[in-house]
Amino acid sequence: MSKKHSGVLFLQKDMDSRLYGNAHPAKTCPGLDRGWFWEFRRIACRSTAIAMAALLAVAAAPAASAAAKTEPAHVAAQLSRIDVNDGFAELVKAVKPAVVNISVTSYVDPSGSGNRRNQGQPPQQLEEFFRRFFGDSFNFPRNRPEDDDNSRNPYPERRSAAVGSGFIVDPDGFVVTNYHVIEDADEIEVVLDDGTRLPATLKGTDEKTDLALLEISVDGNLPWLEFGNSNEARVGDWVIAIGNPFGLGGTTTSGIISARGRDLRAGQLVDFIQIDASINRGNSGGPLFNTRGQVIGINSVIYSPNGGNIGIGFAIPSAVASDVIAQLQQTGVVERGYLGVQIQALTAEIAESLGLQDESGALVTEVVEDSPAWDAGIESGDVILEYDGKKVTTMRDLPKLVARTARSQQVEIGLWRNNSDHSVKVTVGSIDRAVVASSGEDRPEDRQLGLGLAALDRVQIEKYGLGDVDSGVVIVDIDPQSPAAQRGLREGDVIKQVGVHKVSKPDDVLEAIRKSKEDKKESVLLLVRKDNYSRFVVVPLKA
């Protein structure tokens, strides 16, 4: 029997049918009426039944043997015998049983009142053309049994369904997928490779890396996969993706690693692997394999102007995912190292003004009071060049290095301060915290760089809404044609530092500028607080 669904022809088969039905000797050789050779026929019938049973036992033996071989479930032993020079068929055969489909159901209130059974917000897109892989979502009216009482719920609910992918990482039933696949889910179902559908519970999530861990319960061991080392993967290496695009399930594609270290503006903790293996909506959460059958990535994002695959996909590297998943499996939460600094990238102008040869490092703009960085003596204006023996090449390197550091671990940080190298030892904390500005003071007024400057007194605090700032010099007037205005400074901004020197009155600003001119510098570096955020700005000096 066949049935058309969503433009795809599916064959419907009864998977529970038996080959032999309720075969029994009495039905195979029906009893006979009395006769002189009755006893002979009875013996012949019994002999036939015994022979049939023996044949059935022999036929079942290979299947039982195969089941026994797969009982340990880990695919490593099978993969060690596979030669991918003959193609990927044997590799896919070995790993595919551990890849699953994820089916998610959310109940929503069609009244538009925003009353969701789950109050999470819909997932955000990374960029205008970045599409996360949900399967085609569709809504249709359906009352839940407990909501039939319209006096309690005057609006019928609609069920929103979505599909994604995942894979088993532990024989006890732990399944990895993307956070955005199960976000806002009221019900989660895992569909095994053999079609078995199992309810899943959420073990833990990590929104910062877009990962989630599910748990299912099943009798016997499950096939499972192991993480490989994505740091060893090279641009040009073969990769294989298996997943559930558009709800089709069990789809395998291959390609190469196109690039590494891609920044998709999806947080500071993931450098994505770019691949050209075809992945589409529904592939989210599925594994990306190397040719040894190890998971080196979790497929997560596609770049597409039309929603379909154009050969640009992205995966979360296993070097990030393996640690996150291990923590979720153990405790259900992820604990990250915490330093307590606000940073920005160095530019050539900023580097030159600080006496650095290049733009390597992370420039500290704020230090959170009573944080590990504060206790270690790190200051705004410091440039962090090394962290625990690892070079900080770009600003984006530092958050990842800190996040992977265990709580209470002591690390050495290499700094550039006042035109010389320094080092401090920091005992790393935990728990991500919001960066809060702090400092302290009040003063008078003067003019330089096309700026009118004033003390941070009660009048200025009330006028510009600076109640959370307690030190620095306020810009109360600015020449719209001045270099400062062209660099984005505005009335109400607070100058907290000139170069590496903190300022508490307009005279401090003037003195620092005078000194910069004496040193033949073409620009001055200002630490400016604006819109609840501090940032270094390079302002050219007038001749």
Coordinates of C-alpha atoms in Angstrom, one line a residue:
M1 CA 0.0 0.0 0.0
S2 CA 1.3 3.4 -0.8
K3 CA 0.5 6.9 0.5
K4 CA 1.6 10.3 -0.7
H5 CA 2.7 12.8 2.0
S6 CA 4.3 16.2 1.5
G7 CA 5.1 15.4 -2.1
V8 CA 7.1 12.3 -1.2
L9 CA 5.9 8.7 -1.9
F10 CA 6.2 6.5 1.1
L11 CA 5.7 2.7 1.1
Q12 CA 3.6 1.5 4.0
K13 CA 4.6 -2.0 5.2
D14 CA 3.7 -4.1 8.2
M15 CA 7.0 -4.5 10.0
D16 CA 5.6 -6.8 12.6
S17 CA 4.5 -9.6 10.1
R18 CA 5.9 -13.0 10.8
L19 CA 7.3 -15.3 8.1
Y20 CA 5.7 -18.5 9.4
G21 CA 2.6 -17.3 11.2
N22 CA 1.5 -19.8 13.9
A23 CA 2.9 -22.8 12.2
H24 CA 2.2 -26.1 14.1
P25 CA 2.6 -29.7 13.1
A26 CA -1.0 -30.4 13.7
K27 CA -1.9 -27.8 11.1
T28 CA 0.9 -28.7 8.7
C29 CA -0.1 -32.4 8.9
P30 CA -3.8 -32.5 9.9
G31 CA -4.9 -35.6 11.9
L32 CA -6.4 -38.4 9.9
D33 CA -9.3 -40.7 10.5
R34 CA -8.8 -44.3 11.6
G35 CA -6.9 -46.5 9.1
W36 CA -4.4 -49.3 8.9
F37 CA -1.5 -47.0 8.2
W38 CA -2.6 -44.3 10.7
E39 CA 0.4 -45.0 13.0
F40 CA 2.8 -44.7 10.0
R41 CA 1.4 -41.2 9.1
R42 CA 1.6 -40.0 12.7
I43 CA 5.3 -40.9 12.8
A44 CA 5.9 -39.3 9.4
C45 CA 4.1 -36.1 10.4
R46 CA 6.1 -35.8 13.7
S47 CA 9.4 -36.4 11.7
T48 CA 8.4 -33.6 9.3
A49 CA 7.7 -31.2 12.2
I50 CA 11.1 -31.9 13.8
A51 CA 12.8 -31.3 10.5
M52 CA 11.0 -28.0 10.0
A53 CA 12.0 -26.9 13.6
A54 CA 15.6 -27.7 12.8
L55 CA 15.5 -25.7 9.6
L56 CA 14.0 -22.7 11.5
A57 CA 16.7 -22.9 14.1
V58 CA 19.4 -22.9 11.5
A59 CA 17.8 -19.9 9.7
A60 CA 17.6 -17.9 13.0
A61 CA 21.2 -18.7 14.0
P62 CA 22.9 -16.0 11.8
A63 CA 20.5 -13.3 13.0
A64 CA 21.1 -14.2 16.7
S65 CA 24.8 -14.3 16.0
A66 CA 24.6 -10.8 14.5
A67 CA 22.6 -9.5 17.4
A68 CA 25.2 -10.9 19.8
K69 CA 28.0 -9.2 17.8
T70 CA 26.3 -5.8 18.0
E71 CA 25.4 -6.1 21.7
P72 CA 28.5 -4.1 22.8
A73 CA 27.1 -1.5 20.4
H74 CA 30.2 0.7 20.1
V75 CA 31.1 1.0 16.5
A76 CA 34.9 1.4 16.9
A77 CA 35.6 -2.3 16.3
Q78 CA 33.7 -2.3 13.0
L79 CA 35.3 0.9 11.8
S80 CA 38.8 -0.4 12.4
R81 CA 38.3 -2.8 9.5
I82 CA 36.9 -0.3 7.0
D83 CA 38.9 1.0 4.1
V84 CA 37.3 4.3 2.9
N85 CA 39.2 4.0 -0.4
D86 CA 36.4 1.7 -1.4
G87 CA 33.8 4.4 -0.6
F88 CA 31.9 5.3 2.5
A89 CA 29.2 2.6 2.4
E90 CA 30.7 0.4 5.1
L91 CA 31.5 3.4 7.3
V92 CA 27.9 4.6 7.0
K93 CA 26.6 1.2 7.7
A94 CA 28.6 1.1 10.9
V95 CA 27.7 4.5 12.3
K96 CA 24.1 5.1 11.0
P97 CA 22.4 3.0 13.7
A98 CA 23.5 5.5 16.3
V99 CA 22.1 8.5 14.4
V100 CA 18.5 9.4 15.4
N101 CA 15.7 11.8 14.4
I102 CA 14.3 14.3 16.9
S103 CA 10.6 15.2 16.8
V104 CA 9.5 18.2 18.9
T105 CA 6.0 19.3 19.8
S106 CA 5.1 22.7 21.3
Y107 CA 1.6 23.7 22.3
V108 CA 0.9 27.4 21.6
D109 CA -2.0 29.8 22.3
P110 CA -3.5 31.0 18.9
S111 CA -5.2 33.9 20.6
G112 CA -2.0 35.9 20.2
S113 CA -1.9 36.6 24.0
G114 CA 1.5 35.1 24.2
N115 CA 0.4 32.5 26.7
R116 CA 2.6 29.6 25.8
R117 CA 2.7 26.5 27.8
N118 CA 6.5 27.0 27.5
Q119 CA 7.5 30.6 27.9
G120 CA 10.8 30.5 26.0
Q121 CA 11.3 32.8 23.1
P122 CA 11.6 31.6 19.5
P123 CA 15.1 31.0 18.4
Q124 CA 17.0 34.0 17.0
Q125 CA 18.6 33.9 13.6
L126 CA 22.3 34.4 13.5
E127 CA 22.3 36.8 10.5
E128 CA 19.6 37.8 8.0
F129 CA 20.5 34.9 5.8
F130 CA 21.6 32.4 8.4
R131 CA 19.0 29.8 8.8
R132 CA 19.0 27.3 11.6
F133 CA 17.7 23.9 10.6
F134 CA 14.3 23.3 11.9
G135 CA 12.2 21.0 9.8
D136 CA 9.2 22.6 8.1
S137 CA 7.1 23.8 11.0
F138 CA 3.3 23.6 10.6
N139 CA 0.4 24.5 12.9
F140 CA -3.0 23.0 13.1
P141 CA -5.9 23.4 15.6
R142 CA -5.9 20.7 18.3
N143 CA -7.3 20.8 21.8
R144 CA -5.4 19.0 24.5
P145 CA -7.5 16.7 26.6
E146 CA -6.9 18.7 29.8
D147 CA -8.0 21.9 28.1
D148 CA -11.4 20.8 26.9
D149 CA -12.9 22.9 29.7
N150 CA -13.3 26.2 27.8
S151 CA -14.0 28.1 31.0
R152 CA -10.4 27.5 31.9
N153 CA -9.0 27.9 28.4
P154 CA -11.3 29.9 26.1
Y155 CA -8.9 29.5 23.2
P156 CA -8.1 26.1 21.6
E157 CA -4.4 25.4 21.4
R158 CA -2.4 24.6 18.2
R159 CA 0.4 22.1 18.1
S160 CA 3.6 23.2 16.4
A161 CA 5.8 20.3 15.3
A162 CA 9.4 20.4 14.2
V163 CA 12.1 17.9 13.3
G164 CA 15.8 17.8 13.8
S165 CA 18.7 15.3 14.2
G166 CA 20.8 13.8 16.9
F167 CA 23.1 11.0 17.8
I168 CA 23.7 8.6 20.7
V169 CA 26.9 9.1 22.7
D170 CA 26.3 6.6 25.5
P171 CA 24.8 3.1 25.6
D172 CA 22.7 4.2 28.6
G173 CA 20.6 6.4 26.3
F174 CA 22.2 9.9 26.1
V175 CA 21.5 11.7 22.9
V176 CA 23.1 14.9 21.6
T177 CA 21.3 17.5 19.6
N178 CA 21.2 21.3 19.1
Y179 CA 19.6 23.6 21.7
H180 CA 17.6 25.4 19.1
V181 CA 16.0 22.1 18.0
I182 CA 14.4 21.5 21.4
E183 CA 14.0 25.1 22.5
D184 CA 10.4 25.7 23.7
A185 CA 9.6 22.0 23.4
D186 CA 6.7 20.6 25.4
E187 CA 7.3 17.1 24.2
I188 CA 10.4 15.5 22.7
E189 CA 10.5 12.2 20.9
V190 CA 13.6 10.3 19.6
V191 CA 13.2 8.1 16.6
L192 CA 15.8 5.4 16.3
D193 CA 17.3 4.1 13.0
D194 CA 15.0 1.1 13.1
G195 CA 11.9 3.3 13.5
T196 CA 11.4 2.8 17.2
R197 CA 9.9 5.9 18.8
L198 CA 10.9 6.8 22.4
P199 CA 9.9 9.7 24.6
A200 CA 12.9 11.7 25.7
T201 CA 13.6 13.9 28.7
L202 CA 15.9 16.9 28.7
K203 CA 19.1 16.3 30.7
G204 CA 20.6 19.7 30.2
T205 CA 21.2 22.5 27.7
D206 CA 23.9 25.1 26.9
E207 CA 22.5 28.0 24.9
K208 CA 25.9 29.6 24.5
T209 CA 27.2 26.7 22.4
D210 CA 23.7 25.7 21.0
L211 CA 24.0 22.2 22.5
A212 CA 21.5 20.0 24.4
L213 CA 21.6 16.5 25.9
L214 CA 18.5 14.2 25.9
E215 CA 18.0 11.0 27.8
I216 CA 15.9 8.0 26.6
S217 CA 15.2 4.7 28.3
V218 CA 15.4 1.4 26.4
D219 CA 16.0 -2.3 27.2
G220 CA 19.5 -3.4 26.2
N221 CA 22.5 -1.5 25.0
L222 CA 22.2 1.1 22.3
P223 CA 24.7 1.7 19.5
W224 CA 26.8 4.8 20.3
L225 CA 29.4 7.1 18.8
E226 CA 32.6 8.6 20.1
F227 CA 33.9 12.1 19.7
G228 CA 37.1 12.6 17.6
N229 CA 39.5 15.5 17.9
S230 CA 38.3 18.3 15.7
N231 CA 41.6 20.2 16.2
E232 CA 43.3 17.5 14.0
A233 CA 40.8 18.1 11.2
R234 CA 42.3 19.9 8.2
V235 CA 40.8 22.0 5.5
G236 CA 40.3 19.6 2.6
D237 CA 39.7 16.5 4.7
W238 CA 36.7 14.3 3.8
V239 CA 33.6 14.5 6.0
I240 CA 30.3 12.7 6.1
A241 CA 27.0 14.1 7.5
I242 CA 24.0 12.0 8.5
G243 CA 20.7 13.5 9.5
N244 CA 17.0 14.2 9.0
P245 CA 16.6 16.9 6.3
F246 CA 13.0 18.0 5.8
G247 CA 11.9 15.0 7.9
L248 CA 13.2 12.4 5.4
G249 CA 15.4 10.7 8.0
G250 CA 18.6 8.7 7.6
T251 CA 20.1 10.9 4.8
T252 CA 23.9 10.7 4.2
T253 CA 25.9 13.3 2.4
S254 CA 29.7 13.8 2.0
G255 CA 32.0 16.7 1.2
I256 CA 35.1 18.3 2.6
I257 CA 36.1 20.8 5.3
S258 CA 36.0 24.2 3.5
A259 CA 37.4 26.3 6.3
R260 CA 37.9 26.4 10.0
G261 CA 37.5 29.0 12.8
R262 CA 34.4 30.7 11.3
D263 CA 32.9 33.5 13.5
L264 CA 29.1 33.5 12.9
R265 CA 28.4 36.2 15.6
A266 CA 26.7 33.4 17.5
G267 CA 28.5 34.1 20.7
Q268 CA 32.2 34.2 21.6
L269 CA 32.7 30.5 22.5
V270 CA 32.4 28.7 19.1
D271 CA 34.7 28.7 16.1
F272 CA 32.6 26.9 13.5
I273 CA 33.8 24.3 11.0
Q274 CA 32.6 25.2 7.5
I275 CA 31.7 22.3 5.2
D276 CA 30.4 21.8 1.7
A277 CA 28.6 18.5 2.5
S278 CA 24.9 19.1 1.7
I279 CA 22.9 19.8 4.9
N280 CA 19.5 21.4 5.0
R281 CA 16.7 22.2 7.5
G282 CA 16.3 19.2 9.8
N283 CA 20.0 18.3 9.8
S284 CA 20.5 20.4 13.0
G285 CA 22.0 18.4 15.8
G286 CA 23.2 15.6 13.4
P287 CA 26.8 14.3 13.5
L288 CA 29.7 15.3 11.2
F289 CA 32.1 12.3 10.8
N290 CA 35.7 12.0 9.8
T291 CA 36.8 9.0 7.7
R292 CA 37.5 7.1 10.9
G293 CA 33.8 7.3 11.9
Q294 CA 34.4 9.7 14.8
V295 CA 32.2 12.7 15.4
I296 CA 34.2 15.8 14.8
G297 CA 31.3 18.3 14.6
I298 CA 27.6 18.8 15.2
N299 CA 25.8 20.3 12.2
S300 CA 24.1 23.5 13.3
V301 CA 23.8 26.3 10.7
I302 CA 23.5 26.8 7.0
Y303 CA 24.1 29.9 4.9
S304 CA 21.3 30.2 2.4
P305 CA 19.5 33.1 0.7
N306 CA 16.6 30.8 -0.2
G307 CA 16.4 28.2 2.7
G308 CA 18.0 25.4 0.7
N309 CA 21.6 24.1 0.5
I310 CA 24.1 26.1 -1.5
G311 CA 27.2 24.2 -0.3
I312 CA 27.9 26.4 2.8
G313 CA 27.2 24.7 6.1
F314 CA 28.6 25.0 9.6
A315 CA 29.3 22.6 12.4
I316 CA 30.2 23.0 16.1
P317 CA 33.6 21.5 16.5
S318 CA 33.9 18.4 18.8
A319 CA 36.7 20.2 20.7
V320 CA 34.0 22.5 22.1
A321 CA 31.1 20.0 22.2
S322 CA 32.8 17.1 24.0
D323 CA 33.5 19.1 27.1
V324 CA 30.0 20.7 27.2
I325 CA 28.3 17.3 26.7
A326 CA 30.4 15.7 29.4
Q327 CA 29.4 18.3 31.9
L328 CA 25.7 18.1 30.9
Q329 CA 25.8 14.3 31.4
Q330 CA 27.4 14.6 34.8
T331 CA 25.5 17.5 36.3
G332 CA 23.0 18.8 33.8
V333 CA 24.7 22.3 33.7
V334 CA 27.9 23.8 32.3
E335 CA 30.3 25.6 34.5
R336 CA 32.7 28.0 32.9
G337 CA 35.8 29.9 34.0
Y338 CA 35.2 33.6 34.9
L339 CA 37.8 36.4 34.7
G340 CA 35.8 39.6 35.1
V341 CA 37.0 41.9 32.3
Q342 CA 35.4 43.7 29.5
I343 CA 37.6 43.7 26.4
Q344 CA 37.8 45.1 22.8
A345 CA 39.9 44.3 19.7
L346 CA 43.1 46.2 19.0
T347 CA 43.4 48.3 15.9
A348 CA 46.6 49.5 14.3
E349 CA 46.0 53.0 15.7
I350 CA 45.3 51.8 19.2
A351 CA 48.3 49.4 19.1
E352 CA 50.6 52.2 17.9
S353 CA 49.4 54.6 20.7
L354 CA 50.2 51.9 23.3
G355 CA 53.6 51.2 21.9
L356 CA 52.8 47.7 20.5
Q357 CA 54.2 46.4 17.3
D358 CA 51.0 44.7 16.0
E359 CA 47.3 44.2 16.9
S360 CA 47.7 40.9 18.7
G361 CA 46.0 40.7 22.1
A362 CA 42.8 41.7 23.9
L363 CA 42.5 45.3 25.2
V364 CA 40.9 45.6 28.7
T365 CA 38.4 48.4 28.9
E366 CA 36.7 47.5 32.2
V367 CA 37.5 45.3 35.2
V368 CA 34.6 44.1 37.4
E369 CA 35.1 45.0 41.0
D370 CA 35.9 42.1 43.3
S371 CA 36.3 39.8 40.3
P372 CA 39.4 37.5 39.8
A373 CA 40.9 40.0 37.4
W374 CA 40.3 42.8 40.0
D375 CA 42.0 40.8 42.7
A376 CA 45.0 40.0 40.5
G377 CA 45.6 43.7 39.7
I378 CA 44.5 43.8 36.1
E379 CA 43.7 47.3 35.0
S380 CA 41.8 49.0 32.2
G381 CA 44.2 49.8 29.4
D382 CA 46.2 46.6 29.9
V383 CA 46.6 44.4 26.8
I384 CA 46.3 40.7 27.5
L385 CA 48.9 38.9 25.3
E386 CA 49.1 35.5 26.8
Y387 CA 46.7 33.3 28.9
D388 CA 48.0 30.2 30.7
G389 CA 50.9 29.9 28.3
K390 CA 48.7 30.3 25.2
K391 CA 49.1 33.3 22.9
V392 CA 46.0 35.6 22.6
T393 CA 46.2 36.4 19.0
T394 CA 42.8 38.1 18.7
M395 CA 40.3 39.4 21.2
R396 CA 38.0 36.4 20.5
D397 CA 40.7 34.0 21.7
L398 CA 40.4 35.2 25.3
P399 CA 36.8 34.3 26.2
K400 CA 37.2 30.8 24.8
L401 CA 40.4 30.2 26.8
V402 CA 38.8 31.5 30.0
A403 CA 35.6 29.5 29.5
R404 CA 37.5 26.3 29.2
T405 CA 39.4 26.9 32.5
A406 CA 38.3 25.0 35.6
R407 CA 37.1 26.9 38.5
S408 CA 39.7 27.8 41.2
Q409 CA 42.6 27.0 38.7
Q410 CA 45.4 29.4 38.9
V411 CA 46.7 30.7 35.6
E412 CA 49.4 33.2 34.5
I413 CA 48.4 36.1 32.3
G414 CA 50.9 38.0 30.2
L415 CA 50.2 41.8 30.0
W416 CA 51.4 44.8 28.1
R417 CA 51.3 47.9 30.4
N418 CA 53.1 51.2 30.3
N419 CA 55.2 50.1 27.3
S420 CA 56.6 47.0 29.0
D421 CA 55.7 43.4 29.6
H422 CA 54.1 42.3 32.9
S423 CA 52.6 39.1 34.2
V424 CA 50.0 38.4 36.9
K425 CA 48.6 35.2 38.4
V426 CA 44.9 34.9 38.5
T427 CA 42.7 32.3 40.3
V428 CA 39.9 31.8 37.9
G429 CA 36.3 32.0 39.2
S430 CA 33.1 30.5 37.8
I431 CA 29.6 31.5 36.7
D432 CA 29.1 34.0 33.9
R433 CA 28.4 37.5 35.2
A434 CA 27.4 40.8 33.6
V435 CA 30.3 43.2 33.3
V436 CA 29.5 46.2 35.5
A437 CA 31.4 49.5 35.3
S438 CA 32.8 51.1 38.4
S439 CA 35.1 54.0 39.6
G440 CA 34.7 57.3 41.4
E441 CA 34.7 61.2 41.6
D442 CA 33.5 64.8 40.8
R443 CA 35.1 68.0 39.2
P444 CA 35.1 71.5 37.1
E445 CA 35.5 72.3 33.4
D446 CA 37.7 73.2 30.3
R447 CA 38.0 72.6 26.5
Q448 CA 40.2 70.6 24.2
L449 CA 39.9 68.3 21.1
G450 CA 36.7 70.3 20.2
L451 CA 35.2 69.1 23.5
G452 CA 33.6 71.0 26.3
L453 CA 34.4 69.1 29.5
A454 CA 32.8 69.3 33.0
A455 CA 33.0 67.7 36.4
L456 CA 30.8 64.7 37.1
D457 CA 28.6 66.5 39.6
R458 CA 25.0 66.0 40.6
V459 CA 23.8 68.3 37.9
Q460 CA 25.5 66.4 35.2
I461 CA 24.5 63.0 36.6
E462 CA 20.9 64.0 36.6
K463 CA 21.0 65.7 33.2
Y464 CA 22.6 62.8 31.4
G465 CA 21.3 59.9 33.5
L466 CA 24.7 58.9 34.8
G467 CA 23.6 57.4 38.1
D468 CA 25.7 54.3 37.6
V469 CA 28.9 56.2 36.9
D470 CA 30.9 57.7 39.7
S471 CA 34.2 58.9 38.1
G472 CA 35.5 60.5 35.0
V473 CA 35.0 63.7 33.1
V474 CA 31.7 64.5 31.3
I475 CA 31.5 65.8 27.7
V476 CA 29.0 68.7 27.9
D477 CA 29.6 70.2 24.5
I478 CA 31.2 69.0 21.2
D479 CA 32.1 70.6 17.9
P480 CA 30.2 68.6 15.3
Q481 CA 33.2 69.1 12.9
S482 CA 35.8 68.0 15.4
P483 CA 37.8 64.7 15.1
A484 CA 36.2 63.6 18.3
A485 CA 32.7 63.9 16.9
Q486 CA 33.8 62.1 13.8
R487 CA 35.0 59.2 16.0
G488 CA 31.5 58.9 17.5
L489 CA 31.9 60.9 20.8
R490 CA 28.7 62.7 21.9
E491 CA 27.5 65.0 24.6
G492 CA 26.8 63.1 27.8
D493 CA 29.7 60.6 27.2
V494 CA 32.1 60.2 30.1
I495 CA 35.9 60.2 29.5
K496 CA 37.4 57.8 32.1
Q497 CA 40.9 57.4 30.9
V498 CA 43.4 59.1 28.6
G499 CA 46.0 56.6 27.4
V500 CA 46.8 54.5 30.4
H501 CA 46.0 57.3 32.9
K502 CA 42.7 57.6 34.7
V503 CA 41.1 61.0 34.8
S504 CA 39.0 62.6 37.5
K505 CA 38.9 66.3 36.3
P506 CA 39.1 68.2 33.1
D507 CA 42.7 69.3 34.0
D508 CA 43.7 65.6 33.9
V509 CA 42.5 65.3 30.3
L510 CA 44.3 68.5 29.3
E511 CA 47.6 67.4 30.9
A512 CA 47.5 64.0 29.2
I513 CA 46.8 65.6 25.8
R514 CA 49.7 68.0 26.3
K515 CA 52.0 65.2 27.2
S516 CA 50.9 63.2 24.0
K517 CA 51.7 66.2 21.8
E518 CA 55.2 66.6 23.5
D519 CA 55.8 63.0 22.7
K520 CA 55.1 63.7 19.0
K521 CA 52.0 61.4 19.0
E522 CA 49.5 62.0 16.2
S523 CA 46.5 60.7 18.2
V524 CA 45.3 60.2 21.8
L525 CA 43.6 57.1 23.2
L526 CA 40.5 57.8 25.3
L527 CA 38.5 55.3 27.4
V528 CA 34.9 56.5 27.0
R529 CA 31.8 55.4 28.8
K530 CA 28.7 55.6 26.6
D531 CA 25.4 53.8 26.6
N532 CA 26.4 51.7 29.7
Y533 CA 29.4 50.4 27.9
S534 CA 33.1 51.4 28.0
R535 CA 35.2 51.5 24.8
F536 CA 38.6 52.8 23.8
V537 CA 38.5 55.4 21.0
V538 CA 41.5 56.9 19.1
V539 CA 41.1 60.6 18.5
P540 CA 43.5 62.4 16.2
L541 CA 45.4 65.4 17.7
K542 CA 45.1 68.8 16.1
A543 CA 48.4 70.2 14.7

